């Protein structure tokens, strides 16, 4: 019995070391924040990229964050293909979560314009796992002022089913069927989160939901905007 326990512990230690090595390999030799094109990469942990526009970007309509994210992944030699493993039994299905919402505001001493929240996710529902890849963002589109004093982005996902548990990547919070992420930056007009391989384990899947909430502070005034979508399997 003791020998069996020792072998079990040894195997667990080897698997933990292998997982840690893979996670470290994804982020080694990356000095952040890093400017790529017109985008500042604020953080990257192998699962999610948190970014905002560079401070000298004023042409909001021409800004292309997705192009810069692809350039960043190429720069660090990271594949854009997923690490997820297909289930051996059953049929997988791909669903989409998608929403865009905006509201007009007038910042103190500024001109009226819009804040918006956006989300788009591919939901890969397999018999015993669900994987989510996608992006979420919040934007202040005005020019007076160009930037908000503070922008905060909160993103939350819930996947419903039986005996559900979620894997929690670095920088995320969560428990049970819910995963959450939050980021905040001063003196900017947009925040974005690109994510891949967010993973839930369980069975009897029924639905998935996502919220993307932007909070924009101008002086002492806070303005909220939220995107939301739900898909039923």
mmCIF file of C-alpha atoms in Angstrom:
data_model
loop_
_atom_site.group_PDB
_atom_site.id
_atom_site.type_symbol
_atom_site.label_atom_id
_atom_site.label_comp_id
_atom_site.label_asym_id
_atom_site.label_seq_id
_atom_site.Cartn_x
_atom_site.Cartn_y
_atom_site.Cartn_z
ATOM 1 C CA UNK A 1 0.000 0.000 0.000
ATOM 2 C CA UNK A 2 2.797 2.445 0.893
ATOM 3 C CA UNK A 3 4.599 1.677 -2.382
ATOM 4 C CA UNK A 4 1.387 2.310 -4.318
ATOM 5 C CA UNK A 5 0.916 5.681 -2.574
ATOM 6 C CA UNK A 6 4.510 6.675 -3.303
ATOM 7 C CA UNK A 7 4.104 5.775 -6.970
ATOM 8 C CA UNK A 8 0.881 7.784 -7.136
ATOM 9 C CA UNK A 9 2.562 10.807 -5.583
ATOM 10 C CA UNK A 10 5.506 10.494 -7.972
ATOM 11 C CA UNK A 11 3.223 10.381 -11.011
ATOM 12 C CA UNK A 12 1.286 13.411 -9.741
ATOM 13 C CA UNK A 13 4.525 15.336 -9.220
ATOM 14 C CA UNK A 14 5.716 14.525 -12.732
ATOM 15 C CA UNK A 15 2.395 15.667 -14.244
ATOM 16 C CA UNK A 16 2.477 18.888 -12.204
ATOM 17 C CA UNK A 17 6.030 19.595 -13.362
ATOM 18 C CA UNK A 18 5.083 18.953 -16.986
ATOM 19 C CA UNK A 19 2.049 21.260 -16.759
ATOM 20 C CA UNK A 20 4.113 24.009 -15.122
ATOM 21 C CA UNK A 21 6.809 23.689 -17.777
ATOM 22 C CA UNK A 22 4.260 24.056 -20.560
ATOM 23 C CA UNK A 23 2.666 27.094 -18.909
ATOM 24 C CA UNK A 24 6.056 28.736 -18.396
ATOM 25 C CA UNK A 25 7.078 27.958 -21.960
ATOM 26 C CA UNK A 26 4.068 29.923 -23.191
ATOM 27 C CA UNK A 27 5.183 33.103 -21.436
ATOM 28 C CA UNK A 28 8.986 32.836 -21.178
ATOM 29 C CA UNK A 29 11.164 35.704 -22.375
ATOM 30 C CA UNK A 30 8.178 38.036 -22.871
ATOM 31 C CA UNK A 31 8.757 41.474 -21.362
ATOM 32 C CA UNK A 32 5.473 43.258 -20.758
ATOM 33 C CA UNK A 33 4.018 45.756 -21.280
ATOM 34 C CA UNK A 34 5.010 45.580 -24.961
ATOM 35 C CA UNK A 35 3.994 47.823 -27.825
ATOM 36 C CA UNK A 36 2.965 46.036 -31.026
ATOM 37 C CA UNK A 37 1.763 48.374 -33.758
ATOM 38 C CA UNK A 38 -0.731 50.729 -32.148
ATOM 39 C CA UNK A 39 -1.512 48.373 -29.240
ATOM 40 C CA UNK A 40 0.028 47.960 -25.785
ATOM 41 C CA UNK A 41 0.040 44.337 -24.624
ATOM 42 C CA UNK A 42 -0.449 44.709 -20.876
ATOM 43 C CA UNK A 43 -0.479 41.053 -19.858
ATOM 44 C CA UNK A 44 -0.330 37.584 -21.390
ATOM 45 C CA UNK A 45 -0.448 34.279 -19.535
ATOM 46 C CA UNK A 46 -0.845 31.742 -22.328
ATOM 47 C CA UNK A 47 -4.657 31.875 -22.082
ATOM 48 C CA UNK A 48 -5.544 35.561 -22.345
ATOM 49 C CA UNK A 49 -4.120 38.771 -23.802
ATOM 50 C CA UNK A 50 -5.095 42.041 -22.089
ATOM 51 C CA UNK A 51 -4.477 45.142 -24.194
ATOM 52 C CA UNK A 52 -5.229 48.818 -24.745
ATOM 53 C CA UNK A 53 -4.383 51.367 -27.454
ATOM 54 C CA UNK A 54 -1.044 53.178 -27.290
ATOM 55 C CA UNK A 55 -1.304 56.663 -25.801
ATOM 56 C CA UNK A 56 -0.466 58.381 -29.103
ATOM 57 C CA UNK A 57 -3.332 56.693 -31.004
ATOM 58 C CA UNK A 58 -5.962 59.339 -31.658
ATOM 59 C CA UNK A 59 -7.697 58.020 -34.793
ATOM 60 C CA UNK A 60 -10.154 55.704 -33.091
ATOM 61 C CA UNK A 61 -12.021 54.725 -36.256
ATOM 62 C CA UNK A 62 -8.856 53.386 -37.948
ATOM 63 C CA UNK A 63 -7.525 51.531 -34.913
ATOM 64 C CA UNK A 64 -7.163 47.778 -35.610
ATOM 65 C CA UNK A 65 -6.448 45.919 -32.391
ATOM 66 C CA UNK A 66 -7.009 42.453 -33.882
ATOM 67 C CA UNK A 67 -4.191 42.990 -36.411
ATOM 68 C CA UNK A 68 -1.801 43.915 -33.603
ATOM 69 C CA UNK A 69 -2.802 40.872 -31.536
ATOM 70 C CA UNK A 70 -1.997 38.584 -34.473
ATOM 71 C CA UNK A 71 1.353 40.355 -34.875
ATOM 72 C CA UNK A 72 2.076 39.868 -31.159
ATOM 73 C CA UNK A 73 1.388 36.128 -31.345
ATOM 74 C CA UNK A 74 3.654 35.861 -34.389
ATOM 75 C CA UNK A 75 6.333 37.884 -32.607
ATOM 76 C CA UNK A 76 6.469 35.542 -29.618
ATOM 77 C CA UNK A 77 6.172 32.425 -31.772
ATOM 78 C CA UNK A 78 2.846 31.389 -30.269
ATOM 79 C CA UNK A 79 0.525 29.308 -32.401
ATOM 80 C CA UNK A 80 -3.011 30.557 -32.848
ATOM 81 C CA UNK A 81 -4.256 26.958 -32.856
ATOM 82 C CA UNK A 82 -6.011 25.676 -29.773
ATOM 83 C CA UNK A 83 -4.515 23.288 -27.215
ATOM 84 C CA UNK A 84 -7.855 21.631 -26.513
ATOM 85 C CA UNK A 85 -8.271 17.875 -26.830
ATOM 86 C CA UNK A 86 -11.289 16.427 -28.569
ATOM 87 C CA UNK A 87 -13.416 13.941 -26.632
ATOM 88 C CA UNK A 88 -13.155 10.346 -27.778
ATOM 89 C CA UNK A 89 -16.859 9.672 -27.432
ATOM 90 C CA UNK A 90 -19.835 11.637 -28.674
ATOM 91 C CA UNK A 91 -20.373 14.515 -31.064
ATOM 92 C CA UNK A 92 -18.991 18.020 -30.600
ATOM 93 C CA UNK A 93 -20.908 21.142 -31.625
ATOM 94 C CA UNK A 94 -19.841 24.777 -32.040
ATOM 95 C CA UNK A 95 -22.063 27.605 -30.801
ATOM 96 C CA UNK A 96 -21.543 31.377 -30.723
ATOM 97 C CA UNK A 97 -22.031 34.041 -28.097
ATOM 98 C CA UNK A 98 -22.210 37.532 -29.602
ATOM 99 C CA UNK A 99 -23.466 40.936 -28.496
ATOM 100 C CA UNK A 100 -22.733 44.645 -28.929
ATOM 101 C CA UNK A 101 -24.328 47.341 -26.816
ATOM 102 C CA UNK A 102 -23.787 51.079 -26.634
ATOM 103 C CA UNK A 103 -25.143 54.119 -24.823
ATOM 104 C CA UNK A 104 -24.659 57.835 -25.255
ATOM 105 C CA UNK A 105 -23.082 59.784 -22.412
ATOM 106 C CA UNK A 106 -21.882 63.337 -21.841
ATOM 107 C CA UNK A 107 -18.722 63.423 -19.722
ATOM 108 C CA UNK A 108 -18.343 66.410 -17.364
ATOM 109 C CA UNK A 109 -17.028 69.314 -19.444
ATOM 110 C CA UNK A 110 -16.954 67.157 -22.597
ATOM 111 C CA UNK A 111 -19.017 66.422 -25.682
ATOM 112 C CA UNK A 112 -21.689 63.722 -25.966
ATOM 113 C CA UNK A 113 -20.662 60.441 -27.556
ATOM 114 C CA UNK A 114 -20.930 56.695 -27.042
ATOM 115 C CA UNK A 115 -19.454 54.041 -24.803
ATOM 116 C CA UNK A 116 -19.834 50.447 -25.923
ATOM 117 C CA UNK A 117 -19.349 46.870 -24.786
ATOM 118 C CA UNK A 118 -18.704 43.925 -27.061
ATOM 119 C CA UNK A 119 -18.287 40.160 -26.827
ATOM 120 C CA UNK A 120 -17.797 37.328 -29.278
ATOM 121 C CA UNK A 121 -17.044 33.729 -28.297
ATOM 122 C CA UNK A 122 -16.917 30.352 -29.972
ATOM 123 C CA UNK A 123 -18.300 27.726 -27.598
ATOM 124 C CA UNK A 124 -17.071 24.203 -28.374
ATOM 125 C CA UNK A 125 -19.456 21.842 -26.573
ATOM 126 C CA UNK A 126 -18.141 18.309 -26.301
ATOM 127 C CA UNK A 127 -19.626 15.417 -24.293
ATOM 128 C CA UNK A 128 -17.480 15.961 -21.189
ATOM 129 C CA UNK A 129 -15.889 19.367 -21.806
ATOM 130 C CA UNK A 130 -16.751 22.846 -23.028
ATOM 131 C CA UNK A 131 -14.075 25.148 -24.466
ATOM 132 C CA UNK A 132 -14.507 28.881 -25.044
ATOM 133 C CA UNK A 133 -12.342 31.097 -27.282
ATOM 134 C CA UNK A 134 -13.030 34.714 -28.193
ATOM 135 C CA UNK A 135 -12.664 38.354 -27.283
ATOM 136 C CA UNK A 136 -14.400 41.067 -25.286
ATOM 137 C CA UNK A 137 -13.893 44.820 -25.132
ATOM 138 C CA UNK A 138 -15.229 48.175 -24.004
ATOM 139 C CA UNK A 139 -14.675 51.482 -25.800
ATOM 140 C CA UNK A 140 -15.194 55.231 -25.337
ATOM 141 C CA UNK A 141 -15.657 56.608 -28.860
ATOM 142 C CA UNK A 142 -15.596 60.317 -28.068
ATOM 143 C CA UNK A 143 -12.965 62.935 -28.899
ATOM 144 C CA UNK A 144 -13.543 65.463 -26.115
ATOM 145 C CA UNK A 145 -12.032 64.192 -23.953
ATOM 146 C CA UNK A 146 -10.041 61.609 -25.927
ATOM 147 C CA UNK A 147 -9.519 59.364 -22.896
ATOM 148 C CA UNK A 148 -11.503 58.409 -19.841
ATOM 149 C CA UNK A 149 -9.759 58.874 -16.506
ATOM 150 C CA UNK A 150 -10.214 55.144 -15.849
ATOM 151 C CA UNK A 151 -11.629 52.289 -17.901
ATOM 152 C CA UNK A 152 -12.485 48.923 -16.344
ATOM 153 C CA UNK A 153 -13.468 45.748 -18.187
ATOM 154 C CA UNK A 154 -15.210 42.867 -16.402
ATOM 155 C CA UNK A 155 -15.892 39.622 -18.258
ATOM 156 C CA UNK A 156 -17.818 36.648 -16.882
ATOM 157 C CA UNK A 157 -18.741 33.254 -18.320
ATOM 158 C CA UNK A 158 -21.132 30.630 -16.938
ATOM 159 C CA UNK A 159 -21.577 27.155 -18.421
ATOM 160 C CA UNK A 160 -24.524 25.159 -17.067
ATOM 161 C CA UNK A 161 -24.746 21.395 -16.829
ATOM 162 C CA UNK A 162 -24.242 18.541 -14.370
ATOM 163 C CA UNK A 163 -21.220 18.178 -12.054
ATOM 164 C CA UNK A 164 -19.600 21.221 -13.676
ATOM 165 C CA UNK A 165 -16.158 22.483 -12.706
ATOM 166 C CA UNK A 166 -14.083 25.177 -14.379
ATOM 167 C CA UNK A 167 -10.326 25.360 -14.823
ATOM 168 C CA UNK A 168 -9.075 28.723 -13.556
ATOM 169 C CA UNK A 169 -6.166 30.193 -15.569
ATOM 170 C CA UNK A 170 -3.728 32.685 -14.012
ATOM 171 C CA UNK A 171 -5.323 36.089 -13.538
ATOM 172 C CA UNK A 172 -8.874 34.713 -13.536
ATOM 173 C CA UNK A 173 -11.296 34.030 -10.676
ATOM 174 C CA UNK A 174 -14.029 31.453 -10.520
ATOM 175 C CA UNK A 175 -15.669 28.450 -8.946
ATOM 176 C CA UNK A 176 -18.178 25.792 -9.948
ATOM 177 C CA UNK A 177 -19.642 26.714 -13.327
ATOM 178 C CA UNK A 178 -18.487 30.371 -13.395
ATOM 179 C CA UNK A 179 -15.271 32.042 -14.555
ATOM 180 C CA UNK A 180 -14.498 35.759 -14.269
ATOM 181 C CA UNK A 181 -11.801 38.225 -15.274
ATOM 182 C CA UNK A 182 -11.289 41.941 -14.546
ATOM 183 C CA UNK A 183 -8.818 44.581 -15.720
ATOM 184 C CA UNK A 184 -8.513 48.341 -15.184
ATOM 185 C CA UNK A 185 -6.325 51.036 -16.785
ATOM 186 C CA UNK A 186 -6.070 54.801 -16.254
ATOM 187 C CA UNK A 187 -6.051 57.390 -19.049
ATOM 188 C CA UNK A 188 -7.234 55.262 -21.960
ATOM 189 C CA UNK A 189 -10.292 54.911 -24.197
ATOM 190 C CA UNK A 190 -10.461 51.168 -24.830
ATOM 191 C CA UNK A 191 -9.688 47.840 -23.124
ATOM 192 C CA UNK A 192 -9.756 44.406 -24.750
ATOM 193 C CA UNK A 193 -9.346 40.799 -23.652
ATOM 194 C CA UNK A 194 -8.573 38.010 -26.142
ATOM 195 C CA UNK A 195 -8.853 34.496 -24.659
ATOM 196 C CA UNK A 196 -8.512 30.869 -25.695
ATOM 197 C CA UNK A 197 -8.982 27.385 -24.244
ATOM 198 C CA UNK A 198 -11.129 28.398 -21.283
ATOM 199 C CA UNK A 199 -12.256 24.982 -20.095
ATOM 200 C CA UNK A 200 -15.229 23.512 -18.223
ATOM 201 C CA UNK A 201 -15.576 19.831 -17.308
ATOM 202 C CA UNK A 202 -18.889 18.074 -16.728
ATOM 203 C CA UNK A 203 -21.754 16.520 -18.691
ATOM 204 C CA UNK A 204 -25.402 17.092 -19.573
ATOM 205 C CA UNK A 205 -24.645 20.585 -20.845
ATOM 206 C CA UNK A 206 -27.662 22.925 -21.094
ATOM 207 C CA UNK A 207 -26.438 26.464 -21.771
ATOM 208 C CA UNK A 208 -23.605 29.005 -21.744
ATOM 209 C CA UNK A 209 -23.744 32.709 -20.895
ATOM 210 C CA UNK A 210 -21.313 35.611 -21.093
ATOM 211 C CA UNK A 211 -21.247 39.181 -19.815
ATOM 212 C CA UNK A 212 -18.869 41.952 -20.911
ATOM 213 C CA UNK A 213 -19.167 45.053 -18.733
ATOM 214 C CA UNK A 214 -17.359 48.342 -19.253
ATOM 215 C CA UNK A 215 -17.026 51.034 -16.588
ATOM 216 C CA UNK A 216 -15.791 54.439 -17.780
ATOM 217 C CA UNK A 217 -14.845 57.098 -15.227
ATOM 218 C CA UNK A 218 -14.667 60.789 -16.121
ATOM 219 C CA UNK A 219 -13.813 62.816 -13.041
ATOM 220 C CA UNK A 220 -16.198 61.662 -10.339
ATOM 221 C CA UNK A 221 -18.768 60.289 -12.794
ATOM 222 C CA UNK A 222 -18.968 56.583 -13.665
ATOM 223 C CA UNK A 223 -20.779 55.272 -16.747
ATOM 224 C CA UNK A 224 -21.581 51.582 -17.270
ATOM 225 C CA UNK A 225 -22.353 49.621 -20.420
ATOM 226 C CA UNK A 226 -22.875 45.862 -20.751
ATOM 227 C CA UNK A 227 -23.064 43.255 -23.511
ATOM 228 C CA UNK A 228 -24.699 39.885 -22.780
ATOM 229 C CA UNK A 229 -25.605 36.730 -24.624
ATOM 230 C CA UNK A 230 -26.814 33.222 -23.838
ATOM 231 C CA UNK A 231 -26.847 30.087 -25.948
ATOM 232 C CA UNK A 232 -28.895 26.969 -25.211
ATOM 233 C CA UNK A 233 -27.402 23.649 -26.278
#
